[in-house]
mmCIF file of C-alpha atoms and ligand atoms in Angstrom:
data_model
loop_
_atom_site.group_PDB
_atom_site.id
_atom_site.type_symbol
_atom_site.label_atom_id
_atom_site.label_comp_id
_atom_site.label_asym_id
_atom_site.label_seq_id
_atom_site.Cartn_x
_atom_site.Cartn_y
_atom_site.Cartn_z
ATOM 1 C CA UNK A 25 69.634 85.323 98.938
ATOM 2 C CA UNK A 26 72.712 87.337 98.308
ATOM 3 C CA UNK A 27 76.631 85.990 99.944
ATOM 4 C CA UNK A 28 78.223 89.566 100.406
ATOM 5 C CA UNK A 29 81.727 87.738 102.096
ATOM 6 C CA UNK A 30 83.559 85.074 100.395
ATOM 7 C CA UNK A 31 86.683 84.571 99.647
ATOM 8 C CA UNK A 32 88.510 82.834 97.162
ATOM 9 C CA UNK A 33 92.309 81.652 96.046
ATOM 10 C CA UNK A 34 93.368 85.442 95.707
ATOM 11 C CA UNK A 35 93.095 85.902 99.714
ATOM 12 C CA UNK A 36 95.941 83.778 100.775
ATOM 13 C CA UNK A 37 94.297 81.613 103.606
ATOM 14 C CA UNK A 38 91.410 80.035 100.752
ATOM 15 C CA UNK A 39 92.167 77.738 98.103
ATOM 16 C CA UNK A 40 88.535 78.061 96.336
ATOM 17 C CA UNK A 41 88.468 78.851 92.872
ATOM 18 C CA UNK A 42 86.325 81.772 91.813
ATOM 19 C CA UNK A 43 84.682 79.289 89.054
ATOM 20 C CA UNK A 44 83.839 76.832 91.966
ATOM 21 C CA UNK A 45 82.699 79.249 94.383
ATOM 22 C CA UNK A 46 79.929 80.182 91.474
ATOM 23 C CA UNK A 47 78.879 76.545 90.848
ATOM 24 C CA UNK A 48 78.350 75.828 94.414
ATOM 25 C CA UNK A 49 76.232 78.787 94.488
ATOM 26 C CA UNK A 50 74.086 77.574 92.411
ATOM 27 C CA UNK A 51 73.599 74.896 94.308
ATOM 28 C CA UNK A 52 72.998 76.318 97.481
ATOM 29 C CA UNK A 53 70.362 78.458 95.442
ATOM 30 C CA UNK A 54 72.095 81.817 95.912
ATOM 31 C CA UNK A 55 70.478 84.730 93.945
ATOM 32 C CA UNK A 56 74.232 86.486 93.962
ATOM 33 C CA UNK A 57 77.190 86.384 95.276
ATOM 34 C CA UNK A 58 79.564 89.250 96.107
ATOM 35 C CA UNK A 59 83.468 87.346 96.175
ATOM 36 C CA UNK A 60 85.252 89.991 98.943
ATOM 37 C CA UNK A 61 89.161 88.948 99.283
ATOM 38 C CA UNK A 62 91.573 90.620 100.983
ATOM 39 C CA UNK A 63 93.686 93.509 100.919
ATOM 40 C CA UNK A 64 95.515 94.153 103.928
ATOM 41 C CA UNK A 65 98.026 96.673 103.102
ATOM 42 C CA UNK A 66 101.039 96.531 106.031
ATOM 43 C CA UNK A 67 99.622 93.352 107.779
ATOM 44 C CA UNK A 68 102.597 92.276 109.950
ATOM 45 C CA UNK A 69 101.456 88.799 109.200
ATOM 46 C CA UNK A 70 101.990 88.414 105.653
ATOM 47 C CA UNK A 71 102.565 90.667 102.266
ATOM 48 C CA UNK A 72 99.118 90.852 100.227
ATOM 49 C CA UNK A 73 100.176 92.181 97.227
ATOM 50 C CA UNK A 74 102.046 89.284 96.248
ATOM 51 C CA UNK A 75 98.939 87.091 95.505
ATOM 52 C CA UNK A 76 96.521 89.713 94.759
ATOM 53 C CA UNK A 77 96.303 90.844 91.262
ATOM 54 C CA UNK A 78 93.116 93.254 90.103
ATOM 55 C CA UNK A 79 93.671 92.398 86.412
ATOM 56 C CA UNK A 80 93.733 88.824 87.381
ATOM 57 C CA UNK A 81 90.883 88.633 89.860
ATOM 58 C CA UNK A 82 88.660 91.212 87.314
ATOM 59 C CA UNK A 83 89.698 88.695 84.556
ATOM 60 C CA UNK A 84 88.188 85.832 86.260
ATOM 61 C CA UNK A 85 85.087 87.255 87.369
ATOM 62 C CA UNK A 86 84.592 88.739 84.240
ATOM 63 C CA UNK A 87 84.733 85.212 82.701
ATOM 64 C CA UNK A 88 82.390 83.672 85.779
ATOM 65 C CA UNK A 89 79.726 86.414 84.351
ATOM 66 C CA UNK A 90 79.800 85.304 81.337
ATOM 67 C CA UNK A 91 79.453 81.799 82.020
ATOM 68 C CA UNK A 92 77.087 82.226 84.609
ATOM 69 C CA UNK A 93 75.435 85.311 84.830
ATOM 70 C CA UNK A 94 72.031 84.298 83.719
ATOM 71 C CA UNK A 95 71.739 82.122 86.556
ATOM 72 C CA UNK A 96 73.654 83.976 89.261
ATOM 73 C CA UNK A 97 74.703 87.811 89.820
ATOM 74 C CA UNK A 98 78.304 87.862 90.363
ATOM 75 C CA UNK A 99 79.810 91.030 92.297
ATOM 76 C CA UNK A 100 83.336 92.572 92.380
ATOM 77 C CA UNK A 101 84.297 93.000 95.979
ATOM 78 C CA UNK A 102 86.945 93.861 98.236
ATOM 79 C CA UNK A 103 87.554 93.243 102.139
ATOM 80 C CA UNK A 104 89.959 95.939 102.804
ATOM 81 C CA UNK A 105 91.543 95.893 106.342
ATOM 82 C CA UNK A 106 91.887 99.109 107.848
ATOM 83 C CA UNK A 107 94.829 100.560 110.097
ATOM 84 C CA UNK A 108 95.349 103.652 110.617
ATOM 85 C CA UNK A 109 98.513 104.365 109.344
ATOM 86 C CA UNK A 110 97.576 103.086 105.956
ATOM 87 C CA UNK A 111 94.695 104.868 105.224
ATOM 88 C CA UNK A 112 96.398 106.803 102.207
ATOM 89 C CA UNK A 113 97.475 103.463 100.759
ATOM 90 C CA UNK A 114 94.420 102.120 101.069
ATOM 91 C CA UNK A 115 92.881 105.035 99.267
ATOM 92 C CA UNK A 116 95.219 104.519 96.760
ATOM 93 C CA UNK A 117 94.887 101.144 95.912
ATOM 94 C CA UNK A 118 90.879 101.773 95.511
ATOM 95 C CA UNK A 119 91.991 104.617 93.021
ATOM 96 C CA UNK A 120 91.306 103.999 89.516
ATOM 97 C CA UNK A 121 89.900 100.529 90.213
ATOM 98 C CA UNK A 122 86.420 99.004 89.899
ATOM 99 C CA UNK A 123 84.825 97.552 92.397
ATOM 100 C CA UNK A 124 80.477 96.791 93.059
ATOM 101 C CA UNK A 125 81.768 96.869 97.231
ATOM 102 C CA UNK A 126 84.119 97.434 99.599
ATOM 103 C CA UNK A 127 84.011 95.779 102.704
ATOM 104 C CA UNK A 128 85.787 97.609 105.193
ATOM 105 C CA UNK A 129 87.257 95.297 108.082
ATOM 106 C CA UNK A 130 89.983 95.236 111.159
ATOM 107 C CA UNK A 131 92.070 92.548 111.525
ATOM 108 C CA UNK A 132 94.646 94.533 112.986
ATOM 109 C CA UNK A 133 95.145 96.826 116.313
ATOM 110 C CA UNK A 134 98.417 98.955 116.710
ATOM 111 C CA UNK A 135 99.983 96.542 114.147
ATOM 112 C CA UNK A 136 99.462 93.967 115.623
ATOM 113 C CA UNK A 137 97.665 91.187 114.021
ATOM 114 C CA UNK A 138 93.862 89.784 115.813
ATOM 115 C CA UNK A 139 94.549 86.467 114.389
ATOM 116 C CA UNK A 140 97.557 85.049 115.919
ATOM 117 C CA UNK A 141 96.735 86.677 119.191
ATOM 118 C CA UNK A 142 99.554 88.994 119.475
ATOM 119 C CA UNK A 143 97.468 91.961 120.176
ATOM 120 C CA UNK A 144 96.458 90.351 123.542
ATOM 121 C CA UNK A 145 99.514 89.622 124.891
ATOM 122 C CA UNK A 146 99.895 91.380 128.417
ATOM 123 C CA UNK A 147 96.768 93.374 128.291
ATOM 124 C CA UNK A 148 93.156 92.129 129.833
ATOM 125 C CA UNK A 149 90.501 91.317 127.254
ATOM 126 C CA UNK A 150 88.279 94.349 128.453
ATOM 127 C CA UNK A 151 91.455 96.354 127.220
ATOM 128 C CA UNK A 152 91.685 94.883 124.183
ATOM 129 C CA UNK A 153 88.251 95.509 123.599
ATOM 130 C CA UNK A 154 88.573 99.371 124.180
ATOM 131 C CA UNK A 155 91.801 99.587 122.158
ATOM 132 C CA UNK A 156 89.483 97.799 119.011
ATOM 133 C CA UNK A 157 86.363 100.507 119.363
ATOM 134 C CA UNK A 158 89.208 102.876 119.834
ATOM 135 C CA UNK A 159 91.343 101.949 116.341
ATOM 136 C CA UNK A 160 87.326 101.965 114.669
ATOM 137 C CA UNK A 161 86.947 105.003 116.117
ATOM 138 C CA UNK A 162 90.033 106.360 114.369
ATOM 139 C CA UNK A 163 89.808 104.868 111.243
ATOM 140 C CA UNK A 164 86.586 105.680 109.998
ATOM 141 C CA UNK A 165 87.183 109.649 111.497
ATOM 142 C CA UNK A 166 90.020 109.702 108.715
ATOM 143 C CA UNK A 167 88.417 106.824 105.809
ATOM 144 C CA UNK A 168 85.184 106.601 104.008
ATOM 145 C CA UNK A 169 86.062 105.144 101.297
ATOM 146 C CA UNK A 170 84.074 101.954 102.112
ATOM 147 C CA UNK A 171 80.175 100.477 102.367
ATOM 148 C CA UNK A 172 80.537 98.552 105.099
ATOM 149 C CA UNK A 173 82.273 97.661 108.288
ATOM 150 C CA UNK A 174 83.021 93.915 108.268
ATOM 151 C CA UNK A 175 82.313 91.756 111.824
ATOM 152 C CA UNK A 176 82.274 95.077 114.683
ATOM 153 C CA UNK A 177 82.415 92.360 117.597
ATOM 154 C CA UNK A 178 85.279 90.053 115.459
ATOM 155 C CA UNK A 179 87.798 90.475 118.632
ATOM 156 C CA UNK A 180 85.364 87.593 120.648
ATOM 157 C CA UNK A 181 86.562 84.771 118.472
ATOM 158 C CA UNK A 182 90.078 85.709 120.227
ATOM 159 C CA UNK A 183 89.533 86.776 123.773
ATOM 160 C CA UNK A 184 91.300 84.875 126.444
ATOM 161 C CA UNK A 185 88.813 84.114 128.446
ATOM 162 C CA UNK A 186 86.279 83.928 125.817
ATOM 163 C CA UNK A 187 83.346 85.806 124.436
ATOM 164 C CA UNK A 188 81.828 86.159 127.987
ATOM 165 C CA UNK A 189 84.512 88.793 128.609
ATOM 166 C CA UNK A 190 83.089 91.207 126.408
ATOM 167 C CA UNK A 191 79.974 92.420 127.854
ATOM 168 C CA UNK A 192 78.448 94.742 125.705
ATOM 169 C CA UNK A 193 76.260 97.445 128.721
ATOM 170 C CA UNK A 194 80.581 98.168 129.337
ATOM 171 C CA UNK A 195 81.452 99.594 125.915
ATOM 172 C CA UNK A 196 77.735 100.247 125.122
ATOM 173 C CA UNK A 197 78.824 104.042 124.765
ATOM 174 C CA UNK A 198 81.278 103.472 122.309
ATOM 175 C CA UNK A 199 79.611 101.460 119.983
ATOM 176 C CA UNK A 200 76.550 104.043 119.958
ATOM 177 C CA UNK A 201 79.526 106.574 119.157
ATOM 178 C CA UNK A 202 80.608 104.148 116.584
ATOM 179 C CA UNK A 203 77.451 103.160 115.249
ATOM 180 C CA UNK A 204 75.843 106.571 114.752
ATOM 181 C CA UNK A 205 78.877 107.975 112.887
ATOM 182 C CA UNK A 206 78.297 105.018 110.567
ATOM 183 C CA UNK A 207 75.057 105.732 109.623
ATOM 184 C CA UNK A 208 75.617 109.589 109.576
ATOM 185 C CA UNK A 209 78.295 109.026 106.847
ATOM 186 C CA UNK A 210 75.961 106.436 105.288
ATOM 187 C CA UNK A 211 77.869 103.198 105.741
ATOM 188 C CA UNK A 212 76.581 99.827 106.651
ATOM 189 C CA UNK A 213 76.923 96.953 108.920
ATOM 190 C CA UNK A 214 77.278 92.825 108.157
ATOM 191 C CA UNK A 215 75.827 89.987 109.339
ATOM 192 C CA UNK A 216 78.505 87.354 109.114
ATOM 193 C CA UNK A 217 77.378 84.167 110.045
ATOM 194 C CA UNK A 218 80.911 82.929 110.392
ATOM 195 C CA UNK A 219 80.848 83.495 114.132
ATOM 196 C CA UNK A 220 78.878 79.879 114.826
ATOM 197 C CA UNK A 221 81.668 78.228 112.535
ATOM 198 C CA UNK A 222 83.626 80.229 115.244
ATOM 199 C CA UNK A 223 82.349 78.422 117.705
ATOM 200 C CA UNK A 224 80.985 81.572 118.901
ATOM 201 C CA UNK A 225 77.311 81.919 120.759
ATOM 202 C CA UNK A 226 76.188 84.084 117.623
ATOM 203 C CA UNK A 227 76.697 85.293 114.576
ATOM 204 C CA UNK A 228 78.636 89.258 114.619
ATOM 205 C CA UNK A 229 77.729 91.087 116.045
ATOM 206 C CA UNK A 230 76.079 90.326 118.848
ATOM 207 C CA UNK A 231 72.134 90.600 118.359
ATOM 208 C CA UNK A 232 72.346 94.009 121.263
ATOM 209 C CA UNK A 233 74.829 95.605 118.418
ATOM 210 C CA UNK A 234 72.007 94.964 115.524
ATOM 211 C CA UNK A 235 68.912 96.091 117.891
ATOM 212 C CA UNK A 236 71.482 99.342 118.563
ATOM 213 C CA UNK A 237 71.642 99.903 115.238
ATOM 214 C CA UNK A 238 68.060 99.233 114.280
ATOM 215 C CA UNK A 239 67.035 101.543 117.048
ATOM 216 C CA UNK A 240 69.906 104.108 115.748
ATOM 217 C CA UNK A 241 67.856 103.965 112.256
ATOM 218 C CA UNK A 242 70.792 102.348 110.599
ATOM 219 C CA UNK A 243 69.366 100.469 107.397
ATOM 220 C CA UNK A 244 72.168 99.076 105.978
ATOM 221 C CA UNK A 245 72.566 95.212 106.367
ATOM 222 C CA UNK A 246 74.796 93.334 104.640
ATOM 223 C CA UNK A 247 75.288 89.726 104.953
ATOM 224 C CA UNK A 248 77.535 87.385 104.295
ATOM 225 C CA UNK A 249 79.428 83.970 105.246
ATOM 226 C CA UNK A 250 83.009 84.974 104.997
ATOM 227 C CA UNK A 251 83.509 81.184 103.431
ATOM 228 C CA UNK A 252 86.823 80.583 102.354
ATOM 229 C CA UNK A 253 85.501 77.440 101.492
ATOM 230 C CA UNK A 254 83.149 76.904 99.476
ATOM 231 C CA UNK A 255 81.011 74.537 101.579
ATOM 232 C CA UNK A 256 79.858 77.429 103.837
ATOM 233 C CA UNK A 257 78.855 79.675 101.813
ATOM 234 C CA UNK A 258 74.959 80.507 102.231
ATOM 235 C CA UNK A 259 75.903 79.382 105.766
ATOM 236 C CA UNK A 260 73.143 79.806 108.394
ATOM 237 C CA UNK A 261 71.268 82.367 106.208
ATOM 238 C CA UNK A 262 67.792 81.262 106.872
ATOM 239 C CA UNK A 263 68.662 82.039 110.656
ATOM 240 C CA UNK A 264 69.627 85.675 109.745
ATOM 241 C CA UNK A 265 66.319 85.855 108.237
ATOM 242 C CA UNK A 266 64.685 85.319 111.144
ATOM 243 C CA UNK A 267 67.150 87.219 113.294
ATOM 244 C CA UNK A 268 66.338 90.328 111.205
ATOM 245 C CA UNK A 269 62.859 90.291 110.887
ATOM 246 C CA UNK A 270 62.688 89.778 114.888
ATOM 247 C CA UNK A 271 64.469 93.247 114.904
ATOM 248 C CA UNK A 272 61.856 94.724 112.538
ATOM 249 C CA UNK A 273 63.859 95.248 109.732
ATOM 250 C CA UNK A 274 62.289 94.564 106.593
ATOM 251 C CA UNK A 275 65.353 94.666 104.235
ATOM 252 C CA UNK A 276 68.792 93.856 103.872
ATOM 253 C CA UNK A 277 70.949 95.222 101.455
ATOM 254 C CA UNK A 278 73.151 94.553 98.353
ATOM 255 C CA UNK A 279 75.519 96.497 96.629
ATOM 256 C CA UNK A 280 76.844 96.912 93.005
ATOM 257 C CA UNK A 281 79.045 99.845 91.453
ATOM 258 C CA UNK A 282 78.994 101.198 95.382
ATOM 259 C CA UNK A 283 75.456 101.664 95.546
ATOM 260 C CA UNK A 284 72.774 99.914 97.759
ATOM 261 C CA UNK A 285 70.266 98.255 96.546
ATOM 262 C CA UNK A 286 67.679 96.875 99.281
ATOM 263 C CA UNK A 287 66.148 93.438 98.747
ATOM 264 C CA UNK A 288 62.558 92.705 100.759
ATOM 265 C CA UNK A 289 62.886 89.945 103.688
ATOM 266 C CA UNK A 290 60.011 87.544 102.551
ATOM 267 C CA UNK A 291 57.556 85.772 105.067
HETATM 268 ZN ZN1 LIG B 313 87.754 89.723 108.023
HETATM 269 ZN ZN1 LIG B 314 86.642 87.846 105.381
#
């Protein structure tokens, strides 16, 4: 199986070593890895581009290919947070750089950051909700530069009331909207499996998202554990298995120099 979300020491909330994130793959078994840190360009949070460095991060997984490659396929990716005022940044910090995927995620709404809650304060969580699909909505209209959209239902790990206040027949609508114009510009989806660490019912998205987008024809699947330790990577992949070949797909998906390659779901 293939880990397409991991990060490492050059996102600045994991301390993993690229070299360690490799041999514990190979432990776990892993047929490939894909190691996806961030680049958040403008998050109000904290300033990326002091602890990311492409020569750096290239460097090292150069060297892990090397040392490993026989045993494990290594991929250059990228989780690049999208906002809607950076969109021409983002585009060109991809510019002139190599990457096998880039894993295009939100972490931010009207600059202000998901994580530390501030994008809830004084509106309900249906709201917030909205204003999410709304800021997708946006951001993929004006950026394509990107395989994948990282964890579509991410806002439930932050609710106030909890997951149960996003119920999905309410914005059903939008993420057909949403869905559709990924496939028609031929982008993918994830699996991350980082929702039960979440303490979250499921993985993201919720399985009504993934039978959407099976029943849209979407057929790219990407999965991955977003691990910034180690320890999870791999991390409830045999249920994702399942979970996929219960919604009839038959493949999931890899990707190296930005193009898809589907693997077979065995069993
Ligand atoms: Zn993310
Ligand atoms: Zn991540």
């Amino acid at each position: 199986m293939y880990d397409y979300h991991i990060h490492s020491n050059f996102s600045v909330d994991s301390n993993s070593e690229i070299q360690e994130i490799c041999k514990f793959a190979i432990e776990k078994r892993l047929r490939g890895i894909c190691i996806t840190d961030h680049i958040d360009i403008d998050n109000p949070e904290y300033n990326i581009e002091n602890i990311f460095s492409y020569e750096n991060y290239s460097k090292q997984i150069n060297e892990c290919k090397s040392k490993y490659g026989d045993i494990l396929e290594i991929y250059k990716g990228i989780e690049l947070g999208l906002q809607c005022h950076v969109l021409k940044q983002n585009e060109n910090f991809l510019d002139n750089k190599y990457f096998d995927f880039v894993l295009a995620s939100i972490h931010t709404v009207n600059k202000k950051e998901m994580y530390d809650l501030d994008y809830l304060k004084g509106i309900s969580d249906v709201e917030a909700i909205d204003l999410y699909f709304d800021n997708v909505i946006k951001c993929i209209a004006c950026f394509n530069n990107f395989d994948v959209l990282g964890h579509i239902d991410v806002f439930r790990r932050y609710l106030s009331q909890g997951e149960k206040s996003f119920i999905y027949k309410k914005h059903e609508e939008k993420l057909e909207y949403i869905l559709s114009s990924l496939i028609n510009i031929n982008k993918g989806i994830e699996i991350n499996t980082s929702g039960l660490r979440y303490n979250l019912s499921s993985f993201h998205p919720i399985s009504e998202i993934l039978k959407l987008y099976g029943n849209l024809n979407g057929e790219i699947i990407t999965i991955g554990s977003d691990s910034h330790s180690p320890h999870h990577l791999g991390y409830e992949f045999n249920k994702v298995m399942k979970l996929l070949k219960d919604y009839k797909f038959s493949y999931y998906t890899i990707f190296e120099s930005r193009k898809p390659r589907f693997i077979k779901i065995e069993g």
